[in-house]
Amino acid sequence: MRQRLIRIPAAVLFREIRLRGYTGGETRLRQFVRVLVPPPASEPVVRFETLPGEQMQTDWAQALRGRGP
């Protein structure tokens, strides 16, 4: 059953079990499914290094506000 919960949205599951007599609400079902299904793994951060003088970087948020580092 857990494998099926991972593959289908809670809204679809709600419609299916409602036809079989489920009297609870969709929000409660979503809370239940959320506990059973693990959160998706986040993408790893890919870092890279360059030699001094090969690349310049800036914080555009500060540059656009007119403030220096």
Coordinates of C-alpha atoms in Angstrom, one line a residue:
M1 CA 0.0 0.0 0.0
R2 CA 2.8 2.4 0.8
Q3 CA 4.2 2.1 -2.7
R4 CA 0.9 3.1 -4.1
L5 CA 0.7 6.2 -1.8
I6 CA 4.0 7.4 -3.2
R7 CA 2.8 7.2 -6.8
I8 CA -0.7 8.7 -6.6
P9 CA -1.8 12.1 -5.3
A10 CA -3.8 12.3 -2.1
A11 CA -6.7 13.8 -4.0
V12 CA -7.0 10.7 -6.2
L13 CA -6.7 8.4 -3.2
F14 CA -9.4 10.5 -1.5
R15 CA -11.8 10.0 -4.4
E16 CA -11.2 6.3 -4.4
I17 CA -11.7 5.6 -0.7
R18 CA -14.6 8.0 -0.5
L19 CA -16.4 5.6 -2.9
R20 CA -15.6 2.8 -0.5
G21 CA -17.2 4.5 2.5
Y22 CA -14.5 6.8 3.9
T23 CA -16.2 9.6 5.8
G24 CA -13.2 11.7 6.9
G25 CA -12.0 14.8 5.2
E26 CA -9.4 15.3 2.5
T27 CA -7.2 17.4 4.7
R28 CA -7.0 14.6 7.3
L29 CA -6.1 12.1 4.6
R30 CA -3.4 14.4 3.3
Q31 CA -1.9 14.6 6.8
F32 CA -1.9 10.8 7.1
V33 CA -0.3 10.3 3.7
R34 CA 2.4 12.9 4.4
V35 CA 3.6 10.9 7.4
L36 CA 3.9 7.7 5.4
V37 CA 5.6 9.1 2.3
P38 CA 9.2 10.3 2.8
P39 CA 10.0 13.8 1.5
P40 CA 11.8 13.9 -1.9
A41 CA 15.6 14.1 -1.7
S42 CA 17.0 17.5 -2.5
E43 CA 19.4 17.9 -5.3
P44 CA 23.1 18.0 -4.2
V45 CA 24.9 21.3 -4.4
V46 CA 27.6 21.1 -7.1
R47 CA 30.6 23.3 -6.1
F48 CA 33.5 24.2 -8.3
E49 CA 36.7 26.0 -7.7
T50 CA 38.7 28.2 -10.1
L51 CA 42.2 29.5 -9.9
P52 CA 42.7 33.0 -8.8
G53 CA 42.1 35.5 -11.6
E54 CA 40.1 33.2 -13.7
Q55 CA 36.7 34.3 -12.6
M56 CA 35.0 37.3 -10.9
Q57 CA 32.0 37.0 -8.7
T58 CA 29.8 39.6 -7.2
D59 CA 26.8 39.8 -4.9
W60 CA 24.3 41.5 -7.3
A61 CA 21.9 42.2 -4.4
Q62 CA 24.4 44.6 -2.9
A63 CA 25.6 45.9 -6.3
L64 CA 22.1 46.9 -7.4
R65 CA 21.4 48.7 -4.1
G66 CA 24.6 50.8 -4.7
R67 CA 26.5 49.3 -1.7
G68 CA 29.9 47.9 -1.9
P69 CA 31.2 44.9 0.0

